[in-house]
Short mmCIF file of C-alpha atoms and ligand atoms in Angstrom, two decimals:
data_model
loop_
_atom_site.label_atom_id
_atom_site.label_comp_id
_atom_site.label_asym_id
_atom_site.label_seq_id
_atom_site.Cartn_x
_atom_site.Cartn_y
_atom_site.Cartn_z
CA MET A 1 -11.14 -11.30 -30.72
CA GLU A 2 -11.24 -9.30 -27.46
CA ARG A 3 -14.30 -11.33 -26.37
CA GLN A 4 -12.62 -14.73 -26.89
CA SER A 5 -11.15 -16.54 -23.89
CA SER A 6 -7.87 -15.25 -22.50
CA GLN A 7 -6.15 -18.49 -23.65
CA GLU A 8 -7.34 -17.92 -27.20
CA ILE A 9 -6.16 -14.31 -27.07
CA LYS A 10 -2.74 -15.47 -25.85
CA ALA A 11 -2.42 -18.07 -28.62
CA TYR A 12 -3.39 -15.44 -31.20
CA GLN A 13 -0.80 -13.01 -29.83
CA GLU A 14 1.89 -15.70 -29.97
CA GLU A 15 1.16 -16.30 -33.63
CA LEU A 16 1.55 -12.56 -34.28
CA LEU A 17 4.73 -12.56 -32.20
CA ARG A 18 6.32 -15.28 -34.36
CA ARG A 19 5.42 -13.27 -37.45
CA GLN A 20 6.93 -10.12 -35.89
CA LEU A 21 10.18 -11.95 -35.05
CA ARG A 22 10.57 -13.11 -38.64
CA TYR A 23 10.01 -9.53 -39.81
CA LEU A 24 12.66 -8.19 -37.40
CA GLN A 25 15.16 -10.87 -38.47
CA GLU A 26 14.67 -9.86 -42.08
CA HIS A 27 14.41 -6.08 -41.86
CA SER A 28 15.82 -4.68 -38.61
CA PRO A 29 19.59 -4.02 -38.58
CA TYR A 30 19.47 -3.55 -34.80
CA TYR A 31 17.60 -6.74 -33.91
CA ARG A 32 19.41 -8.88 -36.49
CA ARG A 33 22.66 -7.89 -34.77
CA LEU A 34 21.13 -8.55 -31.34
CA PHE A 35 20.00 -12.06 -32.37
CA GLU A 36 23.47 -12.81 -33.75
CA GLU A 37 25.36 -11.51 -30.75
CA HIS A 38 23.21 -13.53 -28.35
CA ALA A 39 22.96 -16.60 -30.56
CA ILE A 40 19.16 -16.40 -30.60
CA GLU A 41 17.35 -18.63 -33.05
CA ILE A 42 14.00 -16.95 -33.51
CA VAL A 43 12.29 -20.24 -34.38
CA GLU A 44 12.88 -21.19 -30.74
CA ILE A 45 10.80 -18.24 -29.54
CA GLN A 46 7.28 -19.62 -29.73
CA THR A 47 5.41 -18.39 -26.65
CA MET A 48 5.19 -15.35 -24.39
CA GLU A 49 7.28 -17.21 -21.83
CA ASP A 50 10.08 -17.68 -24.40
CA LEU A 51 10.39 -13.90 -24.70
CA LEU A 52 12.48 -13.93 -21.51
CA LEU A 53 15.31 -15.45 -23.60
CA ILE A 54 15.69 -12.21 -25.57
CA PRO A 55 17.51 -9.20 -24.04
CA THR A 56 15.41 -6.10 -23.42
CA THR A 57 15.74 -2.86 -25.39
CA SER A 58 16.26 0.40 -23.48
CA LYS A 59 15.61 4.04 -24.36
CA ASP A 60 19.38 4.48 -24.51
CA ASP A 61 19.65 1.73 -27.13
CA ILE A 62 17.14 3.50 -29.37
CA GLN A 63 18.83 6.85 -28.82
CA THR A 64 22.30 5.49 -29.61
CA TYR A 65 21.29 3.37 -32.63
CA ASN A 66 18.19 5.27 -33.80
CA ALA A 67 18.79 4.66 -37.53
CA ASP A 68 19.37 0.91 -37.04
CA PHE A 69 15.84 0.53 -35.64
CA PHE A 70 14.34 1.60 -38.96
CA CYS A 71 13.16 -1.42 -40.98
CA VAL A 72 12.32 0.49 -44.17
CA GLY A 73 14.00 3.14 -46.31
CA ARG A 74 13.13 6.82 -46.08
CA ASP A 75 11.07 6.58 -49.27
CA LYS A 76 8.51 4.47 -47.35
CA ILE A 77 8.14 6.85 -44.39
CA VAL A 78 5.07 9.09 -44.45
CA ASP A 79 5.33 10.70 -41.02
CA TYR A 80 8.29 11.35 -38.72
CA CYS A 81 7.13 11.44 -35.10
CA SER A 82 9.33 12.03 -32.11
CA THR A 83 9.24 11.08 -28.46
CA SER A 84 8.59 13.98 -26.10
CA GLY A 85 12.22 14.08 -24.93
CA THR A 86 11.72 16.05 -21.73
CA LEU A 87 15.09 14.57 -20.73
CA GLY A 88 17.85 13.99 -23.24
CA LYS A 89 17.64 13.91 -26.99
CA PRO A 90 14.27 13.05 -28.56
CA VAL A 91 14.12 9.89 -30.63
CA THR A 92 12.62 9.79 -34.12
CA PHE A 93 10.03 7.22 -35.17
CA GLY A 94 9.13 6.82 -38.84
CA LEU A 95 5.64 5.63 -39.77
CA THR A 96 4.80 4.01 -43.08
CA ASP A 97 1.41 4.15 -44.71
CA ILE A 98 0.57 0.79 -43.09
CA ASP A 99 1.71 2.12 -39.70
CA LEU A 100 -0.63 5.10 -40.02
CA GLU A 101 -3.44 2.70 -40.84
CA ARG A 102 -2.51 0.63 -37.78
CA LEU A 103 -2.51 3.79 -35.66
CA ALA A 104 -5.94 4.76 -36.99
CA TYR A 105 -7.29 1.27 -36.19
CA ASN A 106 -5.78 1.42 -32.69
CA GLU A 107 -7.38 4.75 -31.89
CA MET A 108 -10.69 3.80 -33.49
CA ARG A 109 -10.89 0.89 -31.06
CA SER A 110 -10.10 3.22 -28.15
CA PHE A 111 -12.92 5.56 -29.16
CA GLN A 112 -15.30 2.64 -29.60
CA THR A 113 -14.38 1.48 -26.09
CA ILE A 114 -15.49 4.82 -24.62
CA GLY A 115 -18.70 4.86 -26.65
CA VAL A 116 -17.97 7.20 -29.58
CA GLN A 117 -20.23 6.41 -32.52
CA PRO A 118 -20.25 7.37 -36.19
CA GLY A 119 -21.68 10.87 -36.53
CA ASP A 120 -20.53 12.01 -33.07
CA VAL A 121 -18.55 15.23 -32.77
CA VAL A 122 -15.33 15.19 -30.75
CA GLN A 123 -13.25 18.21 -29.71
CA LEU A 124 -9.50 17.66 -29.78
CA MET A 125 -7.88 19.78 -27.06
CA THR A 126 -4.31 18.59 -27.58
CA THR A 127 -1.72 19.55 -30.15
CA MET A 128 -1.58 17.76 -33.50
CA ASP A 129 1.73 19.18 -34.66
CA ARG A 130 5.23 19.29 -33.13
CA ARG A 131 5.73 15.71 -34.35
CA PHE A 132 3.31 14.55 -31.63
CA MET A 133 1.96 11.08 -32.40
CA ALA A 134 -1.08 11.12 -30.13
CA GLY A 135 -2.80 14.12 -31.72
CA LEU A 136 -2.41 12.60 -35.16
CA ALA A 137 -3.65 9.23 -33.89
CA TYR A 138 -6.83 10.80 -32.49
CA PHE A 139 -7.57 12.48 -35.77
CA LEU A 140 -6.96 9.32 -37.81
CA GLY A 141 -8.96 7.16 -35.41
CA LEU A 142 -11.99 9.44 -35.43
CA ARG A 143 -11.87 9.70 -39.20
CA LYS A 144 -11.80 5.91 -39.49
CA LEU A 145 -14.67 5.59 -37.05
CA GLY A 146 -16.74 8.12 -38.96
CA ALA A 147 -16.87 10.78 -36.27
CA GLY A 148 -16.32 14.52 -36.76
CA VAL A 149 -13.29 16.26 -35.25
CA LEU A 150 -12.96 19.81 -33.93
CA ARG A 151 -9.18 20.41 -33.93
CA VAL A 152 -8.97 23.28 -31.47
CA GLY A 153 -5.55 22.28 -30.08
CA SER A 154 -4.22 22.86 -26.57
CA GLY A 155 -4.92 25.76 -24.22
CA ILE A 156 -7.05 28.94 -24.66
CA PRO A 157 -10.20 28.21 -22.59
CA GLN A 158 -12.15 31.01 -24.28
CA LEU A 159 -11.68 29.53 -27.75
CA GLN A 160 -12.47 26.05 -26.45
CA TRP A 161 -15.77 27.28 -24.98
CA ASP A 162 -16.70 29.21 -28.11
CA VAL A 163 -16.35 26.02 -30.13
CA ILE A 164 -18.15 23.84 -27.57
CA LEU A 165 -21.12 26.20 -27.37
CA GLU A 166 -21.34 26.52 -31.13
CA GLN A 167 -20.63 22.95 -32.28
CA LYS A 168 -21.91 20.95 -29.28
CA PRO A 169 -19.36 18.11 -29.20
CA ARG A 170 -20.39 15.02 -27.18
CA PHE A 171 -16.80 14.15 -26.36
CA LEU A 172 -13.60 16.02 -25.47
CA ILE A 173 -10.00 14.82 -25.65
CA ALA A 174 -8.03 16.66 -22.99
CA VAL A 175 -5.45 16.73 -20.24
CA PRO A 176 -7.57 16.45 -17.06
CA SER A 177 -6.06 19.42 -15.20
CA PHE A 178 -6.98 21.57 -18.21
CA LEU A 179 -10.61 20.58 -17.64
CA LEU A 180 -10.31 22.27 -14.24
CA LYS A 181 -9.12 25.43 -16.01
CA MET A 182 -12.10 25.15 -18.35
CA ILE A 183 -14.48 24.95 -15.38
CA GLU A 184 -12.84 27.93 -13.69
CA TYR A 185 -13.12 30.00 -16.86
CA ALA A 186 -16.75 28.98 -17.39
CA GLU A 187 -17.62 29.99 -13.84
CA GLN A 188 -15.96 33.40 -14.24
CA GLN A 189 -17.79 34.03 -17.51
CA GLY A 190 -21.13 32.65 -16.41
CA ILE A 191 -21.13 29.83 -18.97
CA ASP A 192 -23.66 27.10 -18.16
CA TYR A 193 -21.06 24.40 -18.69
CA ARG A 194 -23.00 21.56 -17.11
CA ASN A 195 -25.64 21.90 -19.80
CA ALA A 196 -23.30 22.49 -22.72
CA GLY A 197 -23.94 18.99 -24.10
CA VAL A 198 -20.53 17.45 -23.34
CA GLU A 199 -20.98 13.91 -21.99
CA ALA A 200 -17.50 12.46 -21.65
CA ALA A 201 -13.80 13.16 -21.96
CA LEU A 202 -10.92 10.99 -23.05
CA CYS A 203 -8.08 12.02 -20.75
CA ILE A 204 -4.34 11.80 -21.30
CA GLY A 205 -1.20 12.71 -19.40
CA GLU A 206 -2.43 12.58 -15.82
CA SER A 207 -3.87 9.73 -13.81
CA LEU A 208 -7.58 9.60 -13.14
CA ARG A 209 -7.18 6.55 -10.87
CA ASP A 210 -4.85 5.62 -8.07
CA ALA A 211 -3.04 2.29 -7.79
CA ASP A 212 -6.22 0.68 -6.39
CA LEU A 213 -8.19 1.94 -9.42
CA GLN A 214 -10.15 4.42 -7.29
CA ASP A 215 -10.76 7.95 -8.58
CA SER A 216 -7.78 10.26 -8.04
CA LEU A 217 -8.35 13.59 -6.28
CA LEU A 218 -8.02 15.26 -9.67
CA ALA A 219 -10.83 13.13 -11.12
CA GLN A 220 -12.97 13.79 -8.05
CA ARG A 221 -12.43 17.54 -8.30
CA ILE A 222 -13.48 17.65 -11.94
CA ARG A 223 -16.53 15.46 -11.45
CA GLU A 224 -17.76 17.34 -8.36
CA LYS A 225 -18.26 20.38 -10.56
CA TRP A 226 -18.82 18.85 -13.97
CA PRO A 227 -20.26 15.32 -13.89
CA LEU A 228 -18.61 14.06 -17.09
CA LYS A 229 -17.59 10.48 -17.71
CA LEU A 230 -13.81 10.63 -17.52
CA TYR A 231 -11.99 7.87 -19.40
CA SER A 232 -8.25 7.41 -19.06
CA THR A 233 -6.09 6.48 -22.01
CA TYR A 234 -2.41 5.61 -21.86
CA ALA A 235 -0.16 5.44 -24.89
CA SER A 236 3.31 6.37 -26.12
CA THR A 237 5.16 6.93 -29.38
CA GLU A 238 7.21 3.78 -28.82
CA MET A 239 4.12 1.60 -28.28
CA GLY A 240 2.06 3.05 -31.12
CA ALA A 241 -0.90 1.62 -29.23
CA ALA A 242 -3.21 2.80 -26.48
CA PHE A 243 -4.73 1.25 -23.37
CA THR A 244 -8.15 2.82 -22.86
CA GLU A 245 -10.67 2.40 -20.08
CA CYS A 246 -14.15 1.07 -20.72
CA GLU A 247 -17.21 2.08 -18.69
CA ALA A 248 -15.99 -0.13 -15.82
CA PHE A 249 -13.00 2.23 -15.27
CA GLN A 250 -10.78 -0.65 -14.13
CA GLY A 251 -7.64 0.00 -16.17
CA GLY A 252 -7.07 0.38 -19.91
CA HIS A 253 -7.88 -2.58 -22.15
CA LEU A 254 -5.16 -4.18 -24.28
CA HIS A 255 -5.53 -4.12 -28.07
CA GLU A 256 -4.44 -7.71 -28.49
CA ASP A 257 -3.41 -7.51 -32.14
CA LEU A 258 -1.17 -4.47 -31.68
CA ILE A 259 1.00 -5.02 -28.64
CA ILE A 260 2.38 -7.56 -26.17
CA THR A 261 3.16 -6.48 -22.62
CA GLU A 262 5.25 -7.79 -19.76
CA VAL A 263 5.48 -6.32 -16.26
CA LEU A 264 8.95 -6.91 -14.83
CA ASP A 265 10.85 -6.34 -11.59
CA ASP A 266 14.36 -4.86 -11.22
CA GLN A 267 15.89 -8.21 -12.15
CA GLU A 268 13.77 -8.28 -15.32
CA GLN A 269 11.64 -11.14 -14.02
CA PRO A 270 7.83 -11.07 -14.38
CA VAL A 271 5.92 -9.83 -11.34
CA PRO A 272 2.63 -11.55 -10.41
CA ASP A 273 -0.46 -9.98 -12.03
CA GLY A 274 -1.82 -7.16 -9.88
CA GLU A 275 1.63 -6.18 -8.58
CA SER A 276 3.59 -3.18 -9.76
CA GLY A 277 6.59 -3.35 -12.07
CA GLU A 278 8.06 -1.83 -15.20
CA LEU A 279 6.01 -2.13 -18.36
CA VAL A 280 7.95 -3.82 -21.18
CA ILE A 281 6.33 -3.91 -24.61
CA THR A 282 6.67 -5.64 -27.95
CA THR A 283 4.88 -4.01 -30.86
CA LEU A 284 2.89 -6.15 -33.31
CA GLY A 285 2.34 -5.29 -36.94
CA VAL A 286 4.62 -2.23 -36.99
CA GLN A 287 6.54 -1.76 -40.23
CA GLY A 288 8.72 1.35 -39.75
CA VAL A 289 10.24 1.14 -36.27
CA PRO A 290 9.03 -2.00 -34.49
CA LEU A 291 10.29 -2.70 -30.97
CA LEU A 292 10.99 -5.95 -29.18
CA ARG A 293 10.90 -6.07 -25.38
CA PHE A 294 11.20 -2.30 -25.01
CA LYS A 295 11.48 -1.08 -21.41
CA THR A 296 9.09 1.86 -21.14
CA GLY A 297 10.25 3.03 -17.70
CA ASP A 298 6.58 3.26 -16.67
CA ILE A 299 5.51 1.56 -13.44
CA VAL A 300 2.12 -0.14 -13.84
CA ARG A 301 0.06 -3.14 -12.74
CA ARG A 302 -1.68 -5.68 -14.94
CA HIS A 303 -5.26 -6.67 -14.06
CA ILE A 304 -6.43 -9.98 -15.47
CA GLU A 305 -9.81 -10.57 -13.79
CA SER A 306 -12.57 -10.55 -16.39
CA CYS A 307 -14.17 -7.16 -16.97
CA SER A 308 -17.86 -6.38 -16.57
CA CYS A 309 -17.88 -4.93 -20.11
CA GLY A 310 -17.51 -8.43 -21.60
CA ARG A 311 -14.00 -7.98 -23.03
CA ASN A 312 -11.51 -10.63 -22.00
CA THR A 313 -8.40 -8.64 -22.75
CA TYR A 314 -6.42 -7.79 -19.61
CA ARG A 315 -6.08 -4.19 -18.47
CA ILE A 316 -3.13 -1.98 -17.59
CA GLY A 317 -3.71 0.19 -14.51
CA PRO A 318 -2.62 3.83 -14.24
CA VAL A 319 1.03 4.76 -14.59
CA GLU A 320 2.07 5.01 -10.97
CA GLY A 321 5.30 6.74 -11.92
CA ARG A 322 8.45 6.70 -14.00
CA LYS A 323 10.97 4.14 -12.79
CA GLN A 324 13.81 6.69 -12.84
CA HIS A 325 11.73 9.19 -10.83
CA MET A 326 11.28 6.93 -7.82
CA VAL A 327 11.82 8.94 -4.64
CA LYS A 328 13.24 7.27 -1.55
CA TYR A 329 12.36 9.03 1.65
CA LYS A 330 13.25 7.50 5.01
CA GLY A 331 12.16 3.97 4.18
CA THR A 332 9.23 5.09 2.02
CA THR A 333 9.34 4.89 -1.76
CA LEU A 334 6.96 6.91 -3.89
CA TYR A 335 6.51 8.44 -7.33
CA PRO A 336 5.67 12.02 -8.39
CA PRO A 337 2.11 11.31 -9.67
CA ALA A 338 0.91 10.53 -6.14
CA MET A 339 2.35 13.89 -5.00
CA HIS A 340 0.83 15.78 -7.92
CA ASP A 341 -2.54 14.25 -7.13
CA LEU A 342 -2.31 15.17 -3.46
CA LEU A 343 -1.69 18.80 -4.49
CA ALA A 344 -4.77 18.62 -6.74
CA GLY A 345 -6.73 18.46 -3.46
CA PHE A 346 -5.74 22.08 -2.72
CA PRO A 347 -7.78 24.17 -5.19
CA GLU A 348 -6.13 27.44 -4.04
CA ILE A 349 -2.83 26.35 -5.62
CA GLU A 350 -2.41 27.83 -9.11
CA HIS A 351 0.90 26.23 -10.07
CA HIS A 352 3.32 23.86 -8.45
CA VAL A 353 6.70 22.35 -9.18
CA ILE A 354 8.13 19.37 -7.29
CA GLU A 355 11.91 19.32 -6.98
CA ILE A 356 13.94 16.36 -5.77
CA THR A 357 17.54 16.74 -4.60
CA HIS A 358 20.05 14.44 -2.99
CA ASN A 359 21.32 15.71 0.37
CA ASP A 360 24.72 15.24 2.07
CA ILE A 361 23.74 12.09 3.89
CA GLY A 362 22.58 10.39 0.71
CA THR A 363 18.82 10.59 1.03
CA ASP A 364 16.33 12.31 -1.24
CA GLU A 365 14.88 15.64 -0.29
CA ILE A 366 11.55 16.91 -1.59
CA VAL A 367 10.80 20.61 -2.13
CA ILE A 368 7.43 21.79 -3.37
CA TYR A 369 7.21 25.26 -4.88
CA ILE A 370 3.73 26.66 -5.10
CA SER A 371 2.02 29.79 -6.30
CA SER A 372 -1.30 30.10 -4.57
CA ARG A 373 -4.19 32.42 -3.84
CA GLN A 374 -3.62 31.45 -0.23
CA ASP A 375 -0.02 31.45 1.02
CA SER A 376 -0.01 32.01 4.77
CA ASP A 377 2.51 30.00 6.79
CA GLU A 378 -0.41 28.12 8.24
CA TYR A 379 -1.58 27.08 4.79
CA LEU A 380 1.91 25.90 3.82
CA SER A 381 2.19 23.75 6.92
CA GLN A 382 -1.28 22.38 6.24
CA ILE A 383 0.01 21.10 2.90
CA LYS A 384 3.06 19.62 4.58
CA ASP A 385 0.93 17.87 7.20
CA HIS A 386 -1.20 16.40 4.46
CA PHE A 387 1.87 14.91 2.79
CA ARG A 388 2.96 13.45 6.10
CA ALA A 389 -0.42 11.88 6.76
CA LYS A 390 -1.15 10.53 3.27
CA LEU A 391 2.25 9.76 1.76
CA ARG A 392 4.49 9.54 4.85
CA VAL A 393 6.97 12.10 3.59
CA ALA A 394 7.70 15.63 4.86
CA PRO A 395 8.55 17.94 1.97
CA ARG A 396 9.67 21.55 2.30
CA VAL A 397 6.87 23.74 0.95
CA GLU A 398 7.89 27.14 -0.40
CA LYS A 399 5.95 29.92 -2.08
CA ARG A 400 7.03 31.39 -5.39
CA SER A 401 5.48 33.87 -7.80
CA SER A 402 3.16 32.57 -10.47
CA GLU A 403 5.42 33.99 -13.23
CA GLU A 404 8.50 32.27 -11.86
CA LEU A 405 6.82 28.87 -11.81
CA GLN A 406 5.23 29.34 -15.23
CA ARG A 407 8.67 29.91 -16.73
CA ILE A 408 9.70 26.45 -15.48
CA ILE A 409 6.44 24.70 -16.27
CA PHE A 410 5.77 26.02 -19.76
CA ASN A 411 9.20 25.53 -21.26
CA PRO A 412 8.90 26.22 -25.01
CA LEU A 413 11.27 23.30 -25.70
CA SER A 414 8.89 20.81 -24.10
CA ARG A 415 5.54 19.62 -25.47
CA LYS A 416 4.41 18.74 -21.97
CA PRO A 417 4.26 20.98 -18.89
CA ILE A 418 7.25 20.40 -16.58
CA THR A 419 6.09 20.03 -12.98
CA PHE A 420 8.79 17.66 -11.75
CA VAL A 421 12.46 18.60 -11.58
CA ASP A 422 14.97 15.91 -10.67
CA LYS A 423 18.28 17.37 -9.46
CA ARG A 424 19.74 14.12 -8.16
CA ASN A 425 23.06 12.99 -9.62
CA ARG A 426 23.15 9.42 -10.79
ZN1 ZN B 1 -13.90 -3.49 -19.68
#
């Protein structure tokens, strides 16, 4: 299907959409109520354009009415995943047997897109437990594809290298900044990492491209030392689907039978393709907790030009930031990922935390705490100058001890490292 024309793909998605709407009407307490309250006749929703007639669903809605989003009883739920919940209460998603199969299919397609073949060995360097959907999806997808999995989990470079050297995986699944830690460890220990047999990595959590789809500084730093193919994948518990880059590295391809996307402005109107806006998704084929027009809070761009790989599905570019994390600084607006990436260009920095506060005159203030092998005043002002030149903002840069920052970053209550602290009142 992904090689059909974009019109055929759209028509196919609309057919799946109509099926999904009937399912929601029948099984979802939340959406049945929403249709009633807004006098929506689902038979009138036929095309993507008609979706605009239905109100969006927010994270707050799911948090407040979590149980009403379930379309099946508890006896049908096989796995209870949760959202990462770095802010606020995590939300629970129940997956049925069919949903797990859908997840496996989704991830199998992602792995096929990056070139994994039956018989390949893949090292999983993320967690599979803690109700984390992605780790489970990788395992299921590789199993379905017929590849072998090395479930090493997150962290511990020494253990990762022991397994790589012994089992010779062709692919890694990792957070990109951890690959830098792996390189550093290999250099200290004299491991010949470039010839260890690893060819490519599927990367999650941090952007490998900037808004123009060029390599981020982080991607450049990894590849300068270790010339792997670095593929970005973007997914979330709510979507239950991934957008994964092909060898053209021009954004992650849509899996047309699993999800519908819209990219909307602040007034919830579609932005032109190629421009940034909030990603809004509708899941297809989900049985347990399907979502209709869910606002992800992620700022992305949609790229519709045909791809050199031969797929005609559109692509979603890197997440440029979280909508709620937008920083306004003297006429400039920016998002934390661009700041994180700029700091990736300073290899002396061990850890950093970006803190945003609201000052007395109502503007945002940026403070960057760093622990670094180099912390002279000159070095700190070099960082500040770089921010001014590249991002047109002037943060305060302060040094802190490595231990102090690690306590903030590796919070045991969070599955993801915390490197952005928002102290603004809203
Ligand atoms: Zn492609």
